[in-house]
């Protein structure tokens, strides 16, 4: 039986969806069966042997769809390996403090679920585009210029490392 992996994502402005697509492609090319779905559309993990959960950090919090997903899927997540990624840092060239802050933010969010033991937790670079913002967010963030820390090579390297952890020999 082919190892079946679910890649679930939440996104606000689209960059995390793109990254989830890159993760899914790497797993697919490695021979795993992969489904790519928004976390809020996933109601069961039946039939999957592994799951990837990806969502952006915003205003110091992880996207609520990811938090809700982990809370709801407690039983299933105790049965299969899970890998987590949080999209956050946006500055280029890399600003180390931004990565440290994002790491602390995702660790804090995951500490709400002491029973949850992901096999990997990765912070990945994202995109900041003030033109996408609306309402209060726009007022809050307009001062900062557009920037991106998107790094497909980083995504591929991380996803590639998951393959052997997920793979279940037939
Ligand atoms: C209003 C706003 C607040 C943000 N707050 C954080 C934050 O607290 N920590 C962080 O690491 N990144 C933060 N970011 C960066 C986002 O995580 C980044 O833009 C990400 O690529 C957005 O993902 P999405 O395109 O999937 O919505 C923020 C971005 C915006 C626009």
Short mmCIF file of C-alpha atoms and ligand atoms in Angstrom, two decimals:
data_model
loop_
_atom_site.label_atom_id
_atom_site.label_comp_id
_atom_site.label_asym_id
_atom_site.label_seq_id
_atom_site.Cartn_x
_atom_site.Cartn_y
_atom_site.Cartn_z
CA UNK A 1 0.00 0.00 0.00
CA UNK A 2 1.34 3.44 -0.89
CA UNK A 3 1.92 5.69 2.11
CA UNK A 4 -0.81 8.31 2.03
CA UNK A 5 -0.05 11.81 3.34
CA UNK A 6 -2.34 14.74 3.93
CA UNK A 7 -0.89 18.23 3.53
CA UNK A 8 -3.26 20.64 5.27
CA UNK A 9 -2.79 24.39 5.20
CA UNK A 10 -4.34 27.65 6.29
CA UNK A 11 -3.57 30.90 4.52
CA UNK A 12 -4.64 34.50 4.60
CA UNK A 13 -2.84 36.04 1.64
CA UNK A 14 -1.81 32.93 -0.32
CA UNK A 15 1.87 32.38 0.44
CA UNK A 16 1.29 29.45 2.81
CA UNK A 17 -0.90 27.76 0.22
CA UNK A 18 1.96 28.06 -2.29
CA UNK A 19 4.41 26.60 0.21
CA UNK A 20 2.03 23.74 1.03
CA UNK A 21 1.88 23.04 -2.72
CA UNK A 22 5.68 22.84 -2.85
CA UNK A 23 5.74 20.46 0.12
CA UNK A 24 3.08 18.29 -1.53
CA UNK A 25 5.07 18.18 -4.80
CA UNK A 26 8.21 16.99 -3.02
CA UNK A 27 6.32 14.19 -1.23
CA UNK A 28 4.54 13.21 -4.44
CA UNK A 29 7.77 13.07 -6.43
CA UNK A 30 9.22 10.84 -3.70
CA UNK A 31 6.47 8.31 -4.37
CA UNK A 32 4.01 9.07 -1.59
CA UNK A 33 0.29 9.53 -2.25
CA UNK A 34 -0.59 13.12 -1.32
CA UNK A 35 -3.76 15.12 -0.74
CA UNK A 36 -3.49 18.91 -0.43
CA UNK A 37 -6.42 20.56 1.37
CA UNK A 38 -7.30 23.63 3.44
CA UNK A 39 -7.27 22.60 7.12
CA UNK A 40 -10.80 23.85 7.64
CA UNK A 41 -12.07 21.37 5.03
CA UNK A 42 -10.50 18.34 6.72
CA UNK A 43 -12.89 16.47 8.97
CA UNK A 44 -11.11 13.14 9.29
CA UNK A 45 -7.61 11.70 9.03
CA UNK A 46 -8.88 8.21 8.32
CA UNK A 47 -6.86 6.53 5.59
CA UNK A 48 -3.78 8.74 6.03
CA UNK A 49 -0.47 7.47 7.40
CA UNK A 50 1.00 10.94 7.98
CA UNK A 51 0.01 14.60 8.01
CA UNK A 52 1.67 17.97 7.41
CA UNK A 53 0.07 21.00 9.08
CA UNK A 54 1.10 24.42 7.74
CA UNK A 55 -0.14 27.90 8.60
CA UNK A 56 1.09 31.50 8.88
CA UNK A 57 1.94 33.46 12.01
CA UNK A 58 0.03 36.70 12.22
CA UNK A 59 -0.01 39.23 15.03
CA UNK A 60 2.07 36.84 17.17
CA UNK A 61 -0.45 34.03 16.75
CA UNK A 62 -0.62 30.96 14.55
CA UNK A 63 -3.62 30.89 12.18
CA UNK A 64 -6.67 29.73 14.13
CA UNK A 65 -7.53 27.02 11.58
CA UNK A 66 -4.30 25.23 12.51
CA UNK A 67 -4.90 25.59 16.23
CA UNK A 68 -8.48 24.34 15.86
CA UNK A 69 -7.35 21.45 13.67
CA UNK A 70 -4.87 20.19 16.26
CA UNK A 71 -7.44 20.48 19.04
CA UNK A 72 -10.10 18.64 17.03
CA UNK A 73 -7.86 15.88 15.67
CA UNK A 74 -6.22 14.95 18.98
CA UNK A 75 -7.14 11.28 18.72
CA UNK A 76 -5.94 10.87 15.14
CA UNK A 77 -2.76 12.87 15.75
CA UNK A 78 -1.78 10.43 18.47
CA UNK A 79 -1.80 7.62 15.87
CA UNK A 80 0.17 8.99 12.90
CA UNK A 81 3.32 11.11 12.45
CA UNK A 82 2.70 14.82 11.98
CA UNK A 83 5.04 17.56 10.75
CA UNK A 84 4.34 21.24 11.31
CA UNK A 85 5.43 24.39 9.52
CA UNK A 86 4.79 28.00 10.46
CA UNK A 87 5.25 30.77 7.90
CA UNK A 88 6.45 34.04 9.40
CA UNK A 89 9.69 35.87 8.66
CA UNK A 90 9.44 38.13 5.61
CA UNK A 91 12.60 40.21 5.57
CA UNK A 92 15.39 39.84 3.06
CA UNK A 93 18.26 39.78 3.68
CA UNK A 94 17.54 37.52 6.63
CA UNK A 95 17.07 39.24 10.00
CA UNK A 96 17.99 36.70 12.67
CA UNK A 97 15.75 38.19 15.36
CA UNK A 98 12.70 37.78 13.12
CA UNK A 99 13.40 34.04 12.85
CA UNK A 100 13.97 33.71 16.59
CA UNK A 101 10.68 35.53 17.28
CA UNK A 102 8.77 33.33 14.83
CA UNK A 103 10.28 30.17 16.36
CA UNK A 104 9.26 31.36 19.84
CA UNK A 105 5.75 32.16 18.59
CA UNK A 106 5.14 28.71 17.09
CA UNK A 107 6.68 26.94 20.11
CA UNK A 108 4.36 28.93 22.36
CA UNK A 109 1.31 28.01 20.27
CA UNK A 110 2.24 24.32 20.26
CA UNK A 111 2.85 24.36 24.01
CA UNK A 112 -0.94 24.61 24.35
CA UNK A 113 -0.99 20.97 23.20
CA UNK A 114 1.54 19.16 25.42
CA UNK A 115 0.27 15.79 24.14
CA UNK A 116 1.11 16.73 20.54
CA UNK A 117 4.56 15.49 19.49
CA UNK A 118 5.25 16.48 15.88
CA UNK A 119 8.25 14.79 14.28
CA UNK A 120 9.37 18.16 12.90
CA UNK A 121 8.50 21.83 13.45
CA UNK A 122 9.89 24.24 10.86
CA UNK A 123 9.71 28.01 10.45
CA UNK A 124 9.56 28.98 6.78
CA UNK A 125 9.98 32.36 5.11
CA UNK A 126 6.87 34.17 3.89
CA UNK A 127 5.78 37.23 1.96
CA UNK A 128 4.71 40.69 3.08
CA UNK A 129 2.75 42.76 0.57
CA UNK A 130 1.13 45.89 2.04
CA UNK A 131 -1.11 46.14 -1.03
CA UNK A 132 -2.95 42.96 0.01
CA UNK A 133 -3.89 44.36 3.40
CA UNK A 134 -7.31 45.78 4.19
CA UNK A 135 -8.94 47.64 7.08
CA UNK A 136 -7.08 47.87 10.37
CA UNK A 137 -4.27 45.63 9.14
CA UNK A 138 -3.55 48.17 6.43
CA UNK A 139 -3.31 51.01 8.93
CA UNK A 140 -1.15 48.90 11.20
CA UNK A 141 1.32 47.61 8.64
CA UNK A 142 1.33 50.16 5.83
CA UNK A 143 4.58 51.68 7.09
CA UNK A 144 6.61 48.61 6.16
CA UNK A 145 7.74 48.08 2.56
CA UNK A 146 6.92 44.92 0.59
CA UNK A 147 9.39 42.12 1.24
CA UNK A 148 9.79 38.38 0.83
CA UNK A 149 11.76 35.64 2.52
CA UNK A 150 10.13 32.91 0.40
CA UNK A 151 12.74 30.26 -0.20
CA UNK A 152 11.72 27.29 -2.31
CA UNK A 153 15.04 25.56 -1.62
CA UNK A 154 14.41 25.75 2.13
CA UNK A 155 10.94 24.28 1.62
CA UNK A 156 12.22 21.47 -0.60
CA UNK A 157 15.01 20.58 1.82
CA UNK A 158 12.61 20.40 4.75
CA UNK A 159 9.96 18.42 2.86
CA UNK A 160 12.63 16.08 1.48
CA UNK A 161 13.69 15.28 5.03
CA UNK A 162 10.14 14.21 5.88
CA UNK A 163 9.99 11.52 3.22
CA UNK A 164 11.91 8.83 5.05
CA UNK A 165 10.16 9.64 8.32
CA UNK A 166 6.76 9.25 6.67
CA UNK A 167 7.50 6.41 4.33
CA UNK A 168 6.08 3.06 5.34
CA UNK A 169 7.55 0.15 3.41
CA UNK A 170 5.00 -2.09 1.71
C1 LIG B 1 -0.61 42.10 9.67
C2 LIG B 1 0.47 41.07 9.67
C3 LIG B 1 0.95 40.57 10.85
C4 LIG B 1 1.97 39.61 10.86
N1 LIG B 1 2.44 39.14 12.06
C5 LIG B 1 3.44 38.23 12.07
C6 LIG B 1 3.93 37.71 13.31
O1 LIG B 1 3.43 38.03 14.40
N2 LIG B 1 4.95 36.82 13.28
C7 LIG B 1 5.52 36.42 12.11
O2 LIG B 1 6.46 35.64 12.15
N3 LIG B 1 5.05 36.87 10.91
C8 LIG B 1 4.04 37.77 10.87
N4 LIG B 1 3.56 38.22 9.67
C9 LIG B 1 4.13 37.72 8.40
C10 LIG B 1 3.23 36.65 7.79
O3 LIG B 1 3.34 35.44 8.50
C11 LIG B 1 3.63 36.44 6.34
O4 LIG B 1 3.22 37.59 5.63
C12 LIG B 1 3.04 35.19 5.69
O5 LIG B 1 3.69 34.96 4.44
C13 LIG B 1 1.55 35.31 5.47
O6 LIG B 1 1.06 34.05 5.03
P1 LIG B 1 -0.18 33.91 4.00
O7 LIG B 1 0.23 34.62 2.71
O8 LIG B 1 -0.37 32.45 3.81
O9 LIG B 1 -1.37 34.57 4.64
C14 LIG B 1 2.52 39.17 9.64
C15 LIG B 1 2.01 39.66 8.44
C16 LIG B 1 1.00 40.59 8.45
C17 LIG B 1 0.48 41.10 7.14
#
